[in-house]
Amino acid sequence: MIAFCSQDSVPALDNQPDVGTYPKRIPERLDTSTWRAWQHDAEPLVHGIFLRSDTMLLAKAALFLLVDAAFLLTDNWFTAVGCLEPPVELGRTRIRCQCQCGDKYFDDVLEHREGGGAALTREMHLSTGADITMASYSPQSSTQRYTFRYPSWMRVVYRKVFSRLAGLYQRSSSLPHHNDNNTVSKTPDGSASPTLKQNTHHLMSSVHHSRDHTVLLQDQIETIMNDRALFDFLKQRLSRRRNRILLALSCRSIESVFFTKFRLLICGSAEVRHHNPCCTSTNPKICECIPPASKIEPASNAEYRCIRTDTWPPVGPRYLAHILKCPKRIDERQTWILNLVPKRTCGELGGGTDEPAEGWGLYFEEGWDVDIILGIIIFMIVLGSLMFGVCWTVFESDIQGAFGVSGYMITAGGVLMAFVVRRMA
């Protein structure tokens, strides 16, 4: 084999590289060539982005993106707090109300027939005298509005203080006069109309016994003649079940009142059938939250007395929750809501042994009371930062550093407040 090879083709042993140098030199040359190739390919791209383009345009684009993200986060926070309305869903009509007490709220309704929303707003205005406006879904423009308002507890304190001061001023500047407490109006009872006592009407209400447990209340309401008497009765009934102090400490309140269908279990608890998603998942126009026509008078096997409406819900849930807090705003002549509420005419509903019994009535939905939670957080943050600033100033004689740290505490409290509200939403 060696005889057929020339001397040029056979490498000299003296010129052979050291075997031990291969693991060190070859990777070094590979790394160097790879890095330089990558750098050579990346240079035109970097120059095209930063040198051959408008830097002002890039800065404006980044600024606009930052502003959009800030507005998006701010809108979500305002919506969670209740200072900004959520977007109106397709096919819905938003009804905005402003009560004479200053409270603002809204409800979204679905019209089964044309003109149902207008009829609903007319009845709402006649009932409470509130200022009402309507806004339909529009893809071209946003229907969201900011609803900045003072917390409910702050408005209550302001009204009480103002009324007390006004009473003291009137008492000091006017002559004494006789007391008219004996002339107050009384709720009409059953003796005024003996014909209505022939049938017993039961109003069924599903309320929270605890956060995750609901019970069914069945009350006779045949002696109630108008909407004000109905909500006076419901307010007293609910206040007797829950202690006001414990309810405030739980940071929960009734935020909506729904017309709903429920099932009464044999143990006495009620299983609420929520409209969303039980009814909206199949056909929005077929709703089981109110009794069917076969169970409403004047059907032969009627079990309930009520009137069907052309909208869902028949009355706004937030509107019902609001007049539950202040039923004195309702006109005494109005019987509109009383006629809409399903009233059982064949005795109390009892849970069966084989399967739960189905019934219709009102569901009082509870939720986190944002006003109370924010009030507690603000009070703790302000009080804590003020105490820290005073103590640090007294013991360290550094007022600038003390209130600088207090400012950081207030900022951290604001971040905590936003996190709490976001988690609640």
Tab-separated table of C-alpha atoms in Angstrom:
chain	number	residue	atom	x	y	z
A	1	MET	CA	0.000	0.000	0.000
A	2	ILE	CA	2.828	2.425	0.780
A	3	ALA	CA	4.566	1.662	-2.490
A	4	PHE	CA	1.637	3.012	-4.543
A	5	CYS	CA	1.475	6.316	-2.612
A	6	SER	CA	3.677	9.287	-3.356
A	7	GLN	CA	5.636	11.088	-0.732
A	8	ASP	CA	3.489	14.180	-1.160
A	9	SER	CA	0.333	12.295	-0.313
A	10	VAL	CA	1.719	10.901	2.909
A	11	PRO	CA	1.723	13.493	5.712
A	12	ALA	CA	4.910	13.928	7.572
A	13	LEU	CA	4.908	12.828	11.144
A	14	ASP	CA	6.754	15.951	12.196
A	15	ASN	CA	4.035	18.199	10.762
A	16	GLN	CA	1.178	16.422	12.530
A	17	PRO	CA	-0.587	18.597	15.142
A	18	ASP	CA	-0.672	17.563	18.723
A	19	VAL	CA	-3.683	15.384	19.439
A	20	GLY	CA	-4.269	17.064	22.770
A	21	THR	CA	-4.818	20.444	21.120
A	22	TYR	CA	-7.921	19.406	19.091
A	23	PRO	CA	-10.509	19.722	21.932
A	24	LYS	CA	-9.303	23.275	22.670
A	25	ARG	CA	-8.724	24.832	19.221
A	26	ILE	CA	-11.648	23.462	17.194
A	27	PRO	CA	-14.509	24.629	19.513
A	28	GLU	CA	-12.810	28.028	19.847
A	29	ARG	CA	-12.768	28.477	16.064
A	30	LEU	CA	-16.401	27.281	15.822
A	31	ASP	CA	-17.599	29.654	18.512
A	32	THR	CA	-15.762	32.577	17.011
A	33	SER	CA	-17.075	31.955	13.523
A	34	THR	CA	-20.658	31.406	14.752
A	35	TRP	CA	-20.698	34.606	16.819
A	36	ARG	CA	-19.259	36.641	13.957
A	37	ALA	CA	-21.777	35.181	11.521
A	38	TRP	CA	-24.645	36.006	13.866
A	39	GLN	CA	-23.288	39.509	14.410
A	40	HIS	CA	-22.916	40.009	10.681
A	41	ASP	CA	-26.534	38.946	10.097
A	42	ALA	CA	-27.963	40.979	12.994
A	43	GLU	CA	-26.267	44.276	12.144
A	44	PRO	CA	-28.537	45.124	9.161
A	45	LEU	CA	-31.647	44.318	11.191
A	46	VAL	CA	-30.619	46.521	14.115
A	47	HIS	CA	-29.580	49.348	11.801
A	48	GLY	CA	-32.905	49.085	9.961
A	49	ILE	CA	-34.917	49.345	13.158
A	50	PHE	CA	-33.062	52.062	15.035
A	51	LEU	CA	-31.118	54.013	12.424
A	52	ARG	CA	-33.206	53.903	9.265
A	53	SER	CA	-36.610	54.441	10.953
A	54	ASP	CA	-38.268	57.394	12.644
A	55	THR	CA	-37.410	57.269	16.330
A	56	MET	CA	-40.191	59.745	17.137
A	57	LEU	CA	-42.713	57.429	15.529
A	58	LEU	CA	-41.473	54.525	17.638
A	59	ALA	CA	-41.630	56.646	20.784
A	60	LYS	CA	-45.203	57.758	20.016
A	61	ALA	CA	-46.282	54.185	19.314
A	62	ALA	CA	-44.811	53.001	22.621
A	63	LEU	CA	-46.456	55.911	24.449
A	64	PHE	CA	-49.857	55.189	22.894
A	65	LEU	CA	-49.586	51.515	23.816
A	66	LEU	CA	-48.723	52.480	27.383
A	67	VAL	CA	-51.676	54.885	27.577
A	68	ASP	CA	-54.065	52.241	26.171
A	69	ALA	CA	-52.875	49.704	28.731
A	70	ALA	CA	-53.278	52.256	31.533
A	71	PHE	CA	-56.810	53.144	30.405
A	72	LEU	CA	-57.716	49.461	30.132
A	73	LEU	CA	-56.524	48.720	33.658
A	74	THR	CA	-58.199	51.879	34.961
A	75	ASP	CA	-61.518	50.995	33.296
A	76	ASN	CA	-61.424	47.495	34.744
A	77	TRP	CA	-60.752	48.911	38.199
A	78	PHE	CA	-63.533	51.502	37.897
A	79	THR	CA	-65.955	48.825	36.664
A	80	ALA	CA	-65.096	46.562	39.595
A	81	VAL	CA	-65.586	49.402	42.087
A	82	GLY	CA	-68.873	50.432	40.477
A	83	CYS	CA	-67.760	53.820	39.163
A	84	LEU	CA	-67.992	52.740	35.496
A	85	GLU	CA	-70.770	50.808	33.815
A	86	PRO	CA	-69.903	47.573	31.989
A	87	PRO	CA	-70.539	47.459	28.225
A	88	VAL	CA	-74.107	46.837	27.072
A	89	GLU	CA	-74.612	43.352	25.652
A	90	LEU	CA	-76.029	42.756	22.200
A	91	GLY	CA	-79.834	42.965	22.164
A	92	ARG	CA	-80.048	44.553	25.624
A	93	THR	CA	-81.381	47.939	26.646
A	94	ARG	CA	-79.814	49.804	29.545
A	95	ILE	CA	-82.141	51.683	31.913
A	96	ARG	CA	-80.412	54.290	34.076
A	97	CYS	CA	-82.122	55.636	37.183
A	98	GLN	CA	-81.328	58.487	39.508
A	99	CYS	CA	-83.376	58.431	42.679
A	100	GLN	CA	-84.453	61.523	44.567
A	101	CYS	CA	-82.081	60.479	47.356
A	102	GLY	CA	-79.131	60.936	44.958
A	103	ASP	CA	-78.305	57.282	44.354
A	104	LYS	CA	-77.626	56.195	40.758
A	105	TYR	CA	-77.998	52.679	39.392
A	106	PHE	CA	-78.796	50.859	36.169
A	107	ASP	CA	-80.336	47.631	34.878
A	108	ASP	CA	-80.104	45.825	31.542
A	109	VAL	CA	-83.356	44.403	30.166
A	110	LEU	CA	-84.251	42.242	27.186
A	111	GLU	CA	-87.401	43.217	25.306
A	112	HIS	CA	-89.606	40.321	24.219
A	113	ARG	CA	-91.857	42.758	22.366
A	114	GLU	CA	-91.264	46.185	20.923
A	115	GLY	CA	-92.128	48.877	23.429
A	116	GLY	CA	-91.621	46.682	26.490
A	117	GLY	CA	-88.711	48.787	27.758
A	118	ALA	CA	-90.664	52.031	27.364
A	119	ALA	CA	-93.591	50.583	29.329
A	120	LEU	CA	-91.200	49.447	32.073
A	121	THR	CA	-89.562	52.866	32.402
A	122	ARG	CA	-92.975	54.539	32.549
A	123	GLU	CA	-94.057	52.344	35.455
A	124	MET	CA	-90.749	52.912	37.254
A	125	HIS	CA	-91.124	56.672	36.973
A	126	LEU	CA	-94.710	56.605	38.219
A	127	SER	CA	-93.718	54.389	41.148
A	128	THR	CA	-90.797	56.373	42.589
A	129	GLY	CA	-90.550	59.580	40.544
A	130	ALA	CA	-86.945	58.789	39.595
A	131	ASP	CA	-85.227	60.316	36.571
A	132	ILE	CA	-84.942	57.500	34.017
A	133	THR	CA	-83.117	57.309	30.685
A	134	MET	CA	-82.706	54.469	28.190
A	135	ALA	CA	-79.750	53.485	25.995
A	136	SER	CA	-79.754	50.635	23.483
A	137	TYR	CA	-76.796	48.601	22.266
A	138	SER	CA	-74.769	50.367	19.579
A	139	PRO	CA	-71.640	48.911	17.924
A	140	GLN	CA	-70.544	52.349	16.674
A	141	SER	CA	-70.372	54.136	20.014
A	142	SER	CA	-69.792	53.102	23.592
A	143	THR	CA	-72.749	53.319	25.969
A	144	GLN	CA	-70.616	53.166	29.119
A	145	ARG	CA	-70.842	56.024	31.577
A	146	TYR	CA	-68.946	56.945	34.691
A	147	THR	CA	-71.071	56.837	37.818
A	148	PHE	CA	-68.957	58.574	40.426
A	149	ARG	CA	-70.818	58.699	43.704
A	150	TYR	CA	-70.193	59.007	47.388
A	151	PRO	CA	-70.312	55.810	49.449
A	152	SER	CA	-73.714	54.980	50.893
A	153	TRP	CA	-72.530	55.272	54.491
A	154	MET	CA	-71.167	58.755	53.790
A	155	ARG	CA	-74.491	59.849	52.281
A	156	VAL	CA	-76.388	58.440	55.278
A	157	VAL	CA	-74.141	60.295	57.740
A	158	TYR	CA	-74.490	63.502	55.736
A	159	ARG	CA	-78.288	63.262	55.626
A	160	LYS	CA	-78.539	62.524	59.348
A	161	VAL	CA	-76.224	65.382	60.327
A	162	PHE	CA	-77.958	67.805	57.971
A	163	SER	CA	-81.438	66.800	59.173
A	164	ARG	CA	-80.335	67.090	62.812
A	165	LEU	CA	-78.902	70.571	62.262
A	166	ALA	CA	-81.989	71.630	60.315
A	167	GLY	CA	-84.219	70.319	63.113
A	168	LEU	CA	-82.272	72.249	65.747
A	169	TYR	CA	-82.501	75.429	63.692
A	170	GLN	CA	-86.247	75.071	63.146
A	171	ARG	CA	-86.829	74.235	66.801
A	172	SER	CA	-84.982	77.341	67.953
A	173	SER	CA	-86.573	79.725	65.435
A	174	SER	CA	-90.212	78.590	65.534
A	175	LEU	CA	-92.980	78.612	68.113
A	176	PRO	CA	-93.978	75.359	69.850
A	177	HIS	CA	-96.794	73.486	68.177
A	178	HIS	CA	-98.836	70.390	68.847
A	179	ASN	CA	-97.661	66.913	67.870
A	180	ASP	CA	-99.230	65.218	64.868
A	181	ASN	CA	-97.841	61.750	65.526
A	182	ASN	CA	-101.329	60.351	65.988
A	183	THR	CA	-102.260	61.123	62.405
A	184	VAL	CA	-99.726	58.878	60.679
A	185	SER	CA	-101.027	56.654	57.937
A	186	LYS	CA	-101.438	52.996	58.683
A	187	THR	CA	-101.007	50.075	56.392
A	188	PRO	CA	-104.422	48.776	55.423
A	189	ASP	CA	-105.202	45.446	57.004
A	190	GLY	CA	-107.512	42.638	56.057
A	191	SER	CA	-110.518	44.088	57.899
A	192	ALA	CA	-110.870	46.828	55.288
A	193	SER	CA	-111.579	44.326	52.524
A	194	PRO	CA	-112.966	41.042	53.847
A	195	THR	CA	-113.380	39.604	50.355
A	196	LEU	CA	-109.595	39.295	49.893
A	197	LYS	CA	-109.337	36.952	52.878
A	198	GLN	CA	-111.064	34.179	51.026
A	199	ASN	CA	-107.817	33.208	49.271
A	200	THR	CA	-104.475	32.869	51.029
A	201	HIS	CA	-101.518	34.300	49.129
A	202	HIS	CA	-98.005	33.180	49.994
A	203	LEU	CA	-94.937	35.069	48.813
A	204	MET	CA	-91.919	32.784	48.592
A	205	SER	CA	-88.504	34.366	49.059
A	206	SER	CA	-85.114	32.694	48.848
A	207	VAL	CA	-82.593	34.359	51.174
A	208	HIS	CA	-79.066	33.558	52.312
A	209	HIS	CA	-78.769	31.832	55.659
A	210	SER	CA	-75.004	31.823	55.146
A	211	ARG	CA	-72.764	32.626	52.212
A	212	ASP	CA	-73.400	29.337	50.385
A	213	HIS	CA	-76.676	28.228	51.977
A	214	THR	CA	-80.105	29.595	51.027
A	215	VAL	CA	-83.431	28.973	52.733
A	216	LEU	CA	-87.016	29.545	51.634
A	217	LEU	CA	-89.343	31.965	53.412
A	218	GLN	CA	-93.101	31.657	52.868
A	219	ASP	CA	-95.142	34.601	54.130
A	220	GLN	CA	-98.829	35.399	53.846
A	221	ILE	CA	-99.305	38.728	52.090
A	222	GLU	CA	-103.052	38.813	51.409
A	223	THR	CA	-103.346	41.845	53.734
A	224	ILE	CA	-100.798	43.843	51.709
A	225	MET	CA	-102.483	46.228	49.280
A	226	ASN	CA	-99.713	48.275	47.618
A	227	ASP	CA	-96.036	48.273	46.713
A	228	ARG	CA	-94.926	50.391	49.652
A	229	ALA	CA	-96.523	48.035	52.168
A	230	LEU	CA	-94.927	45.076	50.364
A	231	PHE	CA	-91.384	46.436	50.584
A	232	ASP	CA	-91.890	47.675	54.129
A	233	PHE	CA	-92.828	44.131	55.065
A	234	LEU	CA	-89.861	42.618	53.190
A	235	LYS	CA	-87.415	45.051	54.770
A	236	GLN	CA	-88.633	44.236	58.283
A	237	ARG	CA	-88.660	40.522	57.504
A	238	LEU	CA	-85.061	40.526	56.319
A	239	SER	CA	-83.793	42.771	59.105
A	240	ARG	CA	-85.148	40.361	61.715
A	241	ARG	CA	-83.184	37.503	60.178
A	242	ARG	CA	-79.790	39.236	60.095
A	243	ASN	CA	-78.270	41.398	62.800
A	244	ARG	CA	-77.349	44.794	61.400
A	245	ILE	CA	-73.961	44.873	63.153
A	246	LEU	CA	-73.052	41.348	62.054
A	247	LEU	CA	-74.191	42.146	58.529
A	248	ALA	CA	-71.931	45.210	58.437
A	249	LEU	CA	-68.983	43.221	59.798
A	250	SER	CA	-69.511	40.564	57.123
A	251	CYS	CA	-69.100	43.311	54.473
A	252	ARG	CA	-72.012	41.903	52.485
A	253	SER	CA	-75.334	43.409	51.472
A	254	ILE	CA	-78.298	42.718	49.190
A	255	GLU	CA	-77.297	44.025	45.784
A	256	SER	CA	-80.035	42.543	43.542
A	257	VAL	CA	-83.548	41.091	43.817
A	258	PHE	CA	-84.490	38.624	41.074
A	259	PHE	CA	-87.650	36.914	39.922
A	260	THR	CA	-86.549	33.294	39.964
A	261	LYS	CA	-87.468	29.637	40.027
A	262	PHE	CA	-86.180	27.397	42.797
A	263	ARG	CA	-86.459	23.898	44.127
A	264	LEU	CA	-87.358	23.220	47.743
A	265	LEU	CA	-85.422	20.288	49.178
A	266	ILE	CA	-86.772	18.041	51.914
A	267	CYS	CA	-84.216	19.459	54.363
A	268	GLY	CA	-85.742	22.922	53.988
A	269	SER	CA	-82.989	24.559	51.942
A	270	ALA	CA	-83.718	26.111	48.555
A	271	GLU	CA	-81.789	25.474	45.359
A	272	VAL	CA	-81.971	28.625	43.236
A	273	ARG	CA	-82.186	28.251	39.472
A	274	HIS	CA	-80.338	31.291	38.173
A	275	HIS	CA	-81.467	32.905	34.948
A	276	ASN	CA	-77.906	32.998	33.675
A	277	PRO	CA	-76.973	30.405	32.457
A	278	CYS	CA	-80.042	28.190	33.004
A	279	CYS	CA	-82.363	30.146	30.696
A	280	THR	CA	-79.907	31.939	28.405
A	281	SER	CA	-78.109	28.731	27.396
A	282	THR	CA	-81.099	27.396	25.438
A	283	ASN	CA	-83.402	30.144	24.176
A	284	PRO	CA	-83.371	33.650	25.693
A	285	LYS	CA	-87.040	34.178	24.813
A	286	ILE	CA	-88.142	31.101	26.777
A	287	CYS	CA	-87.605	31.930	30.435
A	288	GLU	CA	-88.584	29.693	33.338
A	289	CYS	CA	-87.945	32.294	36.029
A	290	ILE	CA	-91.659	33.150	36.085
A	291	PRO	CA	-94.488	30.591	36.261
A	292	PRO	CA	-95.747	29.223	32.935
A	293	ALA	CA	-99.177	30.232	31.670
A	294	SER	CA	-100.615	26.848	32.699
A	295	LYS	CA	-99.906	27.643	36.384
A	296	ILE	CA	-101.172	31.241	36.384
A	297	GLU	CA	-104.760	32.342	36.888
A	298	PRO	CA	-107.229	32.019	35.163
A	299	ALA	CA	-105.961	28.548	34.158
A	300	SER	CA	-107.953	25.604	35.512
A	301	ASN	CA	-105.016	24.204	37.514
A	302	ALA	CA	-103.584	27.584	38.487
A	303	GLU	CA	-101.235	27.742	41.457
A	304	TYR	CA	-100.022	31.347	41.202
A	305	ARG	CA	-101.396	34.812	40.671
A	306	CYS	CA	-99.198	37.252	38.750
A	307	ILE	CA	-98.948	39.167	35.484
A	308	ARG	CA	-96.493	38.352	32.711
A	309	THR	CA	-94.541	41.215	31.148
A	310	ASP	CA	-92.826	41.967	27.840
A	311	THR	CA	-89.305	42.279	29.263
A	312	TRP	CA	-86.801	40.207	31.127
A	313	PRO	CA	-86.409	40.810	33.965
A	314	PRO	CA	-89.955	42.018	34.708
A	315	VAL	CA	-88.421	44.655	37.021
A	316	GLY	CA	-84.763	45.630	37.267
A	317	PRO	CA	-82.906	43.714	40.036
A	318	ARG	CA	-80.966	46.798	41.177
A	319	TYR	CA	-84.148	48.872	41.109
A	320	LEU	CA	-85.837	46.377	43.442
A	321	ALA	CA	-82.805	46.306	45.740
A	322	HIS	CA	-82.793	50.099	45.906
A	323	ILE	CA	-86.460	50.518	46.814
A	324	LEU	CA	-85.983	47.747	49.383
A	325	LYS	CA	-83.554	50.080	51.171
A	326	CYS	CA	-85.880	53.097	51.011
A	327	PRO	CA	-89.497	51.938	50.501
A	328	LYS	CA	-90.793	55.361	51.576
A	329	ARG	CA	-89.938	56.597	48.075
A	330	ILE	CA	-92.707	54.443	46.576
A	331	ASP	CA	-96.045	56.044	45.804
A	332	GLU	CA	-98.771	54.617	48.045
A	333	ARG	CA	-101.167	54.309	45.110
A	334	GLN	CA	-98.909	51.992	43.121
A	335	THR	CA	-99.656	48.246	42.970
A	336	TRP	CA	-97.549	47.542	39.889
A	337	ILE	CA	-94.846	45.371	41.500
A	338	LEU	CA	-97.352	43.644	43.778
A	339	ASN	CA	-99.253	42.473	40.699
A	340	LEU	CA	-96.065	41.202	39.019
A	341	VAL	CA	-94.721	39.170	41.962
A	342	PRO	CA	-95.732	35.466	41.827
A	343	LYS	CA	-98.062	34.700	44.742
A	344	ARG	CA	-98.912	31.097	45.548
A	345	THR	CA	-102.668	30.594	45.949
A	346	CYS	CA	-102.824	26.898	46.930
A	347	GLY	CA	-101.081	26.876	50.290
A	348	GLU	CA	-97.465	26.604	51.313
A	349	LEU	CA	-94.955	24.764	49.162
A	350	GLY	CA	-93.635	21.551	50.700
A	351	GLY	CA	-90.606	19.516	49.681
A	352	GLY	CA	-91.408	16.032	48.452
A	353	THR	CA	-89.689	12.857	49.569
A	354	ASP	CA	-89.052	11.611	46.039
A	355	GLU	CA	-88.016	14.811	44.282
A	356	PRO	CA	-87.732	18.504	45.208
A	357	ALA	CA	-90.795	20.721	44.829
A	358	GLU	CA	-90.571	23.540	42.301
A	359	GLY	CA	-91.749	27.041	43.067
A	360	TRP	CA	-91.443	30.660	41.958
A	361	GLY	CA	-90.788	33.820	43.902
A	362	LEU	CA	-88.044	36.323	44.731
A	363	TYR	CA	-84.343	35.710	45.284
A	364	PHE	CA	-82.350	38.206	47.353
A	365	GLU	CA	-78.802	38.017	46.029
A	366	GLU	CA	-76.042	39.149	48.348
A	367	GLY	CA	-72.640	40.425	47.301
A	368	TRP	CA	-69.597	42.182	48.646
A	369	ASP	CA	-70.393	45.689	49.835
A	370	VAL	CA	-67.651	47.701	48.152
A	371	ASP	CA	-68.539	50.862	50.085
A	372	ILE	CA	-67.991	49.218	53.459
A	373	ILE	CA	-64.787	47.462	52.369
A	374	LEU	CA	-63.239	50.592	50.877
A	375	GLY	CA	-64.305	52.606	53.912
A	376	ILE	CA	-62.592	50.149	56.271
A	377	ILE	CA	-59.423	50.068	54.166
A	378	ILE	CA	-59.264	53.863	53.870
A	379	PHE	CA	-59.848	54.282	57.608
A	380	MET	CA	-57.128	51.778	58.504
A	381	ILE	CA	-54.633	53.229	56.025
A	382	VAL	CA	-55.172	56.856	57.020
A	383	LEU	CA	-55.237	56.098	60.749
A	384	GLY	CA	-52.171	53.836	60.562
A	385	SER	CA	-50.108	56.269	58.505
A	386	LEU	CA	-51.098	59.193	60.745
A	387	MET	CA	-50.195	57.300	63.930
A	388	PHE	CA	-46.864	56.237	62.427
A	389	GLY	CA	-46.057	59.796	61.401
A	390	VAL	CA	-46.861	61.216	64.828
A	391	CYS	CA	-44.944	58.515	66.734
A	392	TRP	CA	-41.894	58.751	64.470
A	393	THR	CA	-41.882	62.536	64.811
A	394	VAL	CA	-42.090	62.367	68.614
A	395	PHE	CA	-39.423	59.697	69.146
A	396	GLU	CA	-37.013	60.454	66.280
A	397	SER	CA	-37.657	64.193	65.747
A	398	ASP	CA	-37.771	63.674	61.986
A	399	ILE	CA	-41.066	64.977	60.666
A	400	GLN	CA	-39.991	64.915	57.016
A	401	GLY	CA	-38.939	61.274	57.098
A	402	ALA	CA	-41.981	60.290	59.156
A	403	PHE	CA	-44.551	61.630	56.754
A	404	GLY	CA	-42.508	60.481	53.789
A	405	VAL	CA	-42.895	56.924	55.040
A	406	SER	CA	-46.588	57.649	55.700
A	407	GLY	CA	-46.957	58.649	52.059
A	408	TYR	CA	-45.456	55.320	51.000
A	409	MET	CA	-47.903	53.551	53.306
A	410	ILE	CA	-50.862	55.337	51.694
A	411	THR	CA	-49.562	54.404	48.235
A	412	ALA	CA	-49.189	50.766	49.257
A	413	GLY	CA	-52.697	50.904	50.704
A	414	GLY	CA	-54.038	52.154	47.376
A	415	VAL	CA	-52.391	49.228	45.597
A	416	LEU	CA	-53.876	46.869	48.194
A	417	MET	CA	-57.291	48.454	47.678
A	418	ALA	CA	-57.079	47.924	43.912
A	419	PHE	CA	-56.054	44.293	44.435
A	420	VAL	CA	-58.933	43.643	46.850
A	421	VAL	CA	-61.490	45.180	44.516
A	422	ARG	CA	-60.107	43.238	41.573
A	423	ARG	CA	-60.335	39.973	43.509
A	424	MET	CA	-63.926	40.736	44.516
A	425	ALA	CA	-64.863	41.399	40.910
